[in-house]
Amino acid sequence: MAGNFRTGSGYDAHRFCEGRPLILCGVHIPYDRGLAGHSDADAPAHALTDALLGALALGDIGKLFPDTDDAFLNADSIQLLKKAFSLPAFREWEISNIDLTIVAQRPKISPFTAVMRKNIADALGLAVEQVSIKGKTTEGMGFCGRGEGLEAFASVLLEKRK
Ligand code: MG
């Protein structure tokens, strides 16, 4: 693969539902609803996995971990993220930095970003300073603003190992 750098972007959205825990970047967030999904529905972890896969043009999380496969029912998405990054294609690449944005009207994300950054950094063998996580609202606009769901955007830069 030509070049010393590769960049990837990822996106995911899940609908809020009753009776499930809210898990974001592997962190259990106290809230009265969780996110619907086949796995634990950790949208920022899914967006980040897609960003990593996208950087090396390896497809997406749905191709790697199909939601038709019962092996991934209620799966821990941090484990899926680690599994994706352990693909042989990543061996000659290291992550330079990650930038994640979580869009939710509620709950407030900022009290949890420190523990989320640590969780992502630990999962991928990075320093916390290489992982940025930001929470945003949409000032009440759209599906996030109405509290119907939550979305996440991720970007990642890979650098070829020396
Ligand atoms: Mg997803």
PDB file of C-alpha atoms and ligand atoms in Angstrom:
ATOM      1  CA  MET A   1       0.000   0.000   0.000  1.00  0.00           C
ATOM      2  CA  ALA A   2       1.549   3.286  -1.118  1.00  0.00           C
ATOM      3  CA  GLY A   3       2.188   6.185   1.267  1.00  0.00           C
ATOM      4  CA  ASN A   4       3.063   6.497   4.936  1.00  0.00           C
ATOM      5  CA  PHE A   5      -0.325   7.748   6.127  1.00  0.00           C
ATOM      6  CA  ARG A   6      -3.913   6.593   5.773  1.00  0.00           C
ATOM      7  CA  THR A   7      -6.986   8.378   7.077  1.00  0.00           C
ATOM      8  CA  GLY A   8     -10.376   6.856   7.835  1.00  0.00           C
ATOM      9  CA  SER A   9     -13.790   8.151   8.808  1.00  0.00           C
ATOM     10  CA  GLY A  10     -16.732   6.346  10.349  1.00  0.00           C
ATOM     11  CA  TYR A  11     -20.337   7.050  11.236  1.00  0.00           C
ATOM     12  CA  ASP A  12     -23.030   5.226  13.172  1.00  0.00           C
ATOM     13  CA  ALA A  13     -26.447   5.902  14.653  1.00  0.00           C
ATOM     14  CA  HIS A  14     -28.702   3.865  16.925  1.00  0.00           C
ATOM     15  CA  ARG A  15     -32.236   4.394  18.187  1.00  0.00           C
ATOM     16  CA  PHE A  16     -32.959   4.811  21.909  1.00  0.00           C
ATOM     17  CA  CYS A  17     -35.150   2.111  23.440  1.00  0.00           C
ATOM     18  CA  GLU A  18     -36.413   1.014  26.842  1.00  0.00           C
ATOM     19  CA  GLY A  19     -34.893  -1.821  28.828  1.00  0.00           C
ATOM     20  CA  ARG A  20     -31.290  -1.747  27.642  1.00  0.00           C
ATOM     21  CA  PRO A  21     -28.200  -0.242  29.270  1.00  0.00           C
ATOM     22  CA  LEU A  22     -26.593   2.747  27.542  1.00  0.00           C
ATOM     23  CA  ILE A  23     -23.037   1.768  26.586  1.00  0.00           C
ATOM     24  CA  LEU A  24     -20.815   4.370  24.893  1.00  0.00           C
ATOM     25  CA  CYS A  25     -17.144   3.609  24.197  1.00  0.00           C
ATOM     26  CA  GLY A  26     -17.538   0.646  26.529  1.00  0.00           C
ATOM     27  CA  VAL A  27     -18.707   2.867  29.398  1.00  0.00           C
ATOM     28  CA  HIS A  28     -22.060   2.233  31.082  1.00  0.00           C
ATOM     29  CA  ILE A  29     -23.764   5.642  31.192  1.00  0.00           C
ATOM     30  CA  PRO A  30     -26.545   6.041  33.770  1.00  0.00           C
ATOM     31  CA  TYR A  31     -29.670   6.905  31.752  1.00  0.00           C
ATOM     32  CA  ASP A  32     -33.293   5.774  31.603  1.00  0.00           C
ATOM     33  CA  ARG A  33     -32.919   4.301  28.099  1.00  0.00           C
ATOM     34  CA  GLY A  34     -30.308   2.402  26.124  1.00  0.00           C
ATOM     35  CA  LEU A  35     -29.676   1.937  22.406  1.00  0.00           C
ATOM     36  CA  ALA A  36     -31.369  -0.695  20.254  1.00  0.00           C
ATOM     37  CA  GLY A  37     -29.108  -3.017  18.295  1.00  0.00           C
ATOM     38  CA  HIS A  38     -27.926  -6.562  17.726  1.00  0.00           C
ATOM     39  CA  SER A  39     -24.708  -6.003  19.692  1.00  0.00           C
ATOM     40  CA  ASP A  40     -24.491  -3.711  22.730  1.00  0.00           C
ATOM     41  CA  ALA A  41     -25.252  -0.883  20.212  1.00  0.00           C
ATOM     42  CA  ASP A  42     -22.177   1.140  21.205  1.00  0.00           C
ATOM     43  CA  ALA A  43     -22.467   3.644  18.327  1.00  0.00           C
ATOM     44  CA  PRO A  44     -19.152   5.489  18.897  1.00  0.00           C
ATOM     45  CA  ALA A  45     -17.276   2.166  19.109  1.00  0.00           C
ATOM     46  CA  HIS A  46     -18.931   1.124  15.831  1.00  0.00           C
ATOM     47  CA  ALA A  47     -18.081   4.450  14.154  1.00  0.00           C
ATOM     48  CA  LEU A  48     -14.468   4.089  15.274  1.00  0.00           C
ATOM     49  CA  THR A  49     -14.281   0.493  14.019  1.00  0.00           C
ATOM     50  CA  ASP A  50     -15.579   1.680  10.640  1.00  0.00           C
ATOM     51  CA  ALA A  51     -13.002   4.493  10.590  1.00  0.00           C
ATOM     52  CA  LEU A  52     -10.180   1.988  11.180  1.00  0.00           C
ATOM     53  CA  LEU A  53     -11.499  -0.410   8.539  1.00  0.00           C
ATOM     54  CA  GLY A  54     -12.071   2.503   6.156  1.00  0.00           C
ATOM     55  CA  ALA A  55      -8.494   3.713   6.524  1.00  0.00           C
ATOM     56  CA  LEU A  56      -7.270   0.467   4.948  1.00  0.00           C
ATOM     57  CA  ALA A  57     -10.301   0.027   2.651  1.00  0.00           C
ATOM     58  CA  LEU A  58     -11.281  -3.181   4.471  1.00  0.00           C
ATOM     59  CA  GLY A  59     -15.036  -2.706   4.224  1.00  0.00           C
ATOM     60  CA  ASP A  60     -17.131  -2.042   7.303  1.00  0.00           C
ATOM     61  CA  ILE A  61     -18.181  -3.477  10.642  1.00  0.00           C
ATOM     62  CA  GLY A  62     -21.335  -5.048   9.175  1.00  0.00           C
ATOM     63  CA  LYS A  63     -19.234  -7.064   6.755  1.00  0.00           C
ATOM     64  CA  LEU A  64     -16.816  -8.194   9.474  1.00  0.00           C
ATOM     65  CA  PHE A  65     -19.392  -8.878  12.200  1.00  0.00           C
ATOM     66  CA  PRO A  66     -22.788  -9.472  10.492  1.00  0.00           C
ATOM     67  CA  ASP A  67     -25.875  -8.728  12.597  1.00  0.00           C
ATOM     68  CA  THR A  68     -27.370 -11.952  11.242  1.00  0.00           C
ATOM     69  CA  ASP A  69     -24.736 -13.887  13.221  1.00  0.00           C
ATOM     70  CA  ASP A  70     -25.866 -14.865  16.740  1.00  0.00           C
ATOM     71  CA  ALA A  71     -22.210 -14.842  17.835  1.00  0.00           C
ATOM     72  CA  PHE A  72     -22.519 -11.038  17.926  1.00  0.00           C
ATOM     73  CA  LEU A  73     -25.828 -10.895  19.831  1.00  0.00           C
ATOM     74  CA  ASN A  74     -25.323  -8.353  22.668  1.00  0.00           C
ATOM     75  CA  ALA A  75     -21.612  -8.410  21.773  1.00  0.00           C
ATOM     76  CA  ASP A  76     -19.207  -6.120  23.616  1.00  0.00           C
ATOM     77  CA  SER A  77     -18.341  -3.645  20.844  1.00  0.00           C
ATOM     78  CA  ILE A  78     -14.983  -2.797  22.425  1.00  0.00           C
ATOM     79  CA  GLN A  79     -14.040  -6.446  21.829  1.00  0.00           C
ATOM     80  CA  LEU A  80     -15.209  -6.110  18.202  1.00  0.00           C
ATOM     81  CA  LEU A  81     -13.076  -2.962  17.869  1.00  0.00           C
ATOM     82  CA  LYS A  82     -10.030  -4.829  19.217  1.00  0.00           C
ATOM     83  CA  LYS A  83     -10.741  -7.764  16.925  1.00  0.00           C
ATOM     84  CA  ALA A  84     -10.943  -5.486  13.877  1.00  0.00           C
ATOM     85  CA  PHE A  85      -7.657  -3.770  14.772  1.00  0.00           C
ATOM     86  CA  SER A  86      -5.990  -7.161  15.195  1.00  0.00           C
ATOM     87  CA  LEU A  87      -6.580  -8.032  11.517  1.00  0.00           C
ATOM     88  CA  PRO A  88      -3.240  -8.833   9.815  1.00  0.00           C
ATOM     89  CA  ALA A  89      -3.655  -5.811   7.518  1.00  0.00           C
ATOM     90  CA  PHE A  90      -3.047  -3.478  10.492  1.00  0.00           C
ATOM     91  CA  ARG A  91       0.293  -5.063  11.437  1.00  0.00           C
ATOM     92  CA  GLU A  92       2.374  -2.536   9.530  1.00  0.00           C
ATOM     93  CA  TRP A  93       0.311   0.434  10.725  1.00  0.00           C
ATOM     94  CA  GLU A  94       0.012   2.297  13.996  1.00  0.00           C
ATOM     95  CA  ILE A  95      -2.708   4.680  15.070  1.00  0.00           C
ATOM     96  CA  SER A  96      -1.495   8.265  15.189  1.00  0.00           C
ATOM     97  CA  ASN A  97      -4.692   9.725  16.642  1.00  0.00           C
ATOM     98  CA  ILE A  98      -8.428   9.243  16.954  1.00  0.00           C
ATOM     99  CA  ASP A  99     -11.102  11.933  17.078  1.00  0.00           C
ATOM    100  CA  LEU A 100     -14.656  10.938  18.039  1.00  0.00           C
ATOM    101  CA  THR A 101     -17.797  13.070  18.244  1.00  0.00           C
ATOM    102  CA  ILE A 102     -20.905  11.766  19.999  1.00  0.00           C
ATOM    103  CA  VAL A 103     -24.118  13.631  19.188  1.00  0.00           C
ATOM    104  CA  ALA A 104     -26.898  13.353  21.774  1.00  0.00           C
ATOM    105  CA  GLN A 105     -29.340  15.855  23.177  1.00  0.00           C
ATOM    106  CA  ARG A 106     -29.358  13.794  26.403  1.00  0.00           C
ATOM    107  CA  PRO A 107     -27.638  12.419  28.400  1.00  0.00           C
ATOM    108  CA  LYS A 108     -24.769  14.863  28.820  1.00  0.00           C
ATOM    109  CA  ILE A 109     -21.616  13.205  27.430  1.00  0.00           C
ATOM    110  CA  SER A 110     -18.880  15.439  28.862  1.00  0.00           C
ATOM    111  CA  PRO A 111     -18.821  13.926  32.411  1.00  0.00           C
ATOM    112  CA  PHE A 112     -17.841  10.579  30.838  1.00  0.00           C
ATOM    113  CA  THR A 113     -15.327  11.551  28.160  1.00  0.00           C
ATOM    114  CA  ALA A 114     -12.275  11.025  30.406  1.00  0.00           C
ATOM    115  CA  VAL A 115     -13.179   7.403  31.194  1.00  0.00           C
ATOM    116  CA  MET A 116     -14.229   6.801  27.558  1.00  0.00           C
ATOM    117  CA  ARG A 117     -10.851   8.076  26.295  1.00  0.00           C
ATOM    118  CA  LYS A 118      -9.049   5.781  28.732  1.00  0.00           C
ATOM    119  CA  ASN A 119     -11.186   2.827  27.637  1.00  0.00           C
ATOM    120  CA  ILE A 120     -10.511   3.368  23.917  1.00  0.00           C
ATOM    121  CA  ALA A 121      -6.812   4.039  24.540  1.00  0.00           C
ATOM    122  CA  ASP A 122      -6.483   0.825  26.591  1.00  0.00           C
ATOM    123  CA  ALA A 123      -8.372  -1.227  23.986  1.00  0.00           C
ATOM    124  CA  LEU A 124      -6.046  -0.134  21.185  1.00  0.00           C
ATOM    125  CA  GLY A 125      -2.772   0.193  23.118  1.00  0.00           C
ATOM    126  CA  LEU A 126      -2.637   3.979  22.833  1.00  0.00           C
ATOM    127  CA  ALA A 127      -1.908   6.877  25.176  1.00  0.00           C
ATOM    128  CA  VAL A 128      -4.983   8.791  26.316  1.00  0.00           C
ATOM    129  CA  GLU A 129      -3.580  11.890  24.567  1.00  0.00           C
ATOM    130  CA  GLN A 130      -4.014  10.106  21.204  1.00  0.00           C
ATOM    131  CA  VAL A 131      -7.766   9.775  21.747  1.00  0.00           C
ATOM    132  CA  SER A 132     -10.153  12.728  21.571  1.00  0.00           C
ATOM    133  CA  ILE A 133     -13.847  12.364  22.449  1.00  0.00           C
ATOM    134  CA  LYS A 134     -16.320  15.229  22.237  1.00  0.00           C
ATOM    135  CA  GLY A 135     -20.010  15.415  23.080  1.00  0.00           C
ATOM    136  CA  LYS A 136     -22.386  17.653  21.112  1.00  0.00           C
ATOM    137  CA  THR A 137     -26.089  18.428  21.139  1.00  0.00           C
ATOM    138  CA  THR A 138     -28.033  19.599  18.079  1.00  0.00           C
ATOM    139  CA  GLU A 139     -29.950  22.313  19.948  1.00  0.00           C
ATOM    140  CA  GLY A 140     -33.073  20.213  19.696  1.00  0.00           C
ATOM    141  CA  MET A 141     -32.940  19.693  15.919  1.00  0.00           C
ATOM    142  CA  GLY A 142     -33.357  16.374  14.127  1.00  0.00           C
ATOM    143  CA  PHE A 143     -33.572  12.830  15.505  1.00  0.00           C
ATOM    144  CA  CYS A 144     -30.805  13.411  18.035  1.00  0.00           C
ATOM    145  CA  GLY A 145     -32.404  16.648  19.171  1.00  0.00           C
ATOM    146  CA  ARG A 146     -35.766  14.930  19.668  1.00  0.00           C
ATOM    147  CA  GLY A 147     -34.049  12.214  21.691  1.00  0.00           C
ATOM    148  CA  GLU A 148     -35.002   9.461  19.217  1.00  0.00           C
ATOM    149  CA  GLY A 149     -31.435   8.295  18.882  1.00  0.00           C
ATOM    150  CA  LEU A 150     -27.775   9.073  19.116  1.00  0.00           C
ATOM    151  CA  GLU A 151     -25.094   9.318  16.434  1.00  0.00           C
ATOM    152  CA  ALA A 152     -21.325   9.233  16.383  1.00  0.00           C
ATOM    153  CA  PHE A 153     -18.624  10.361  13.963  1.00  0.00           C
ATOM    154  CA  ALA A 154     -15.066   9.067  14.062  1.00  0.00           C
ATOM    155  CA  SER A 155     -11.863   9.883  12.257  1.00  0.00           C
ATOM    156  CA  VAL A 156      -8.534   8.175  12.557  1.00  0.00           C
ATOM    157  CA  LEU A 157      -5.035   8.648  11.175  1.00  0.00           C
ATOM    158  CA  LEU A 158      -2.778   5.654  10.630  1.00  0.00           C
ATOM    159  CA  GLU A 159       0.963   5.942  10.163  1.00  0.00           C
ATOM    160  CA  LYS A 160       3.143   3.213   8.722  1.00  0.00           C
ATOM    161  CA  ARG A 161       5.344   1.574  11.373  1.00  0.00           C
ATOM    162  CA  LYS A 162       9.014   2.415  11.039  1.00  0.00           C
TER     163      LYS A 162
HETATM  164 MG    MG B   1     -23.928   0.194  14.988  1.00  0.00          MG
END
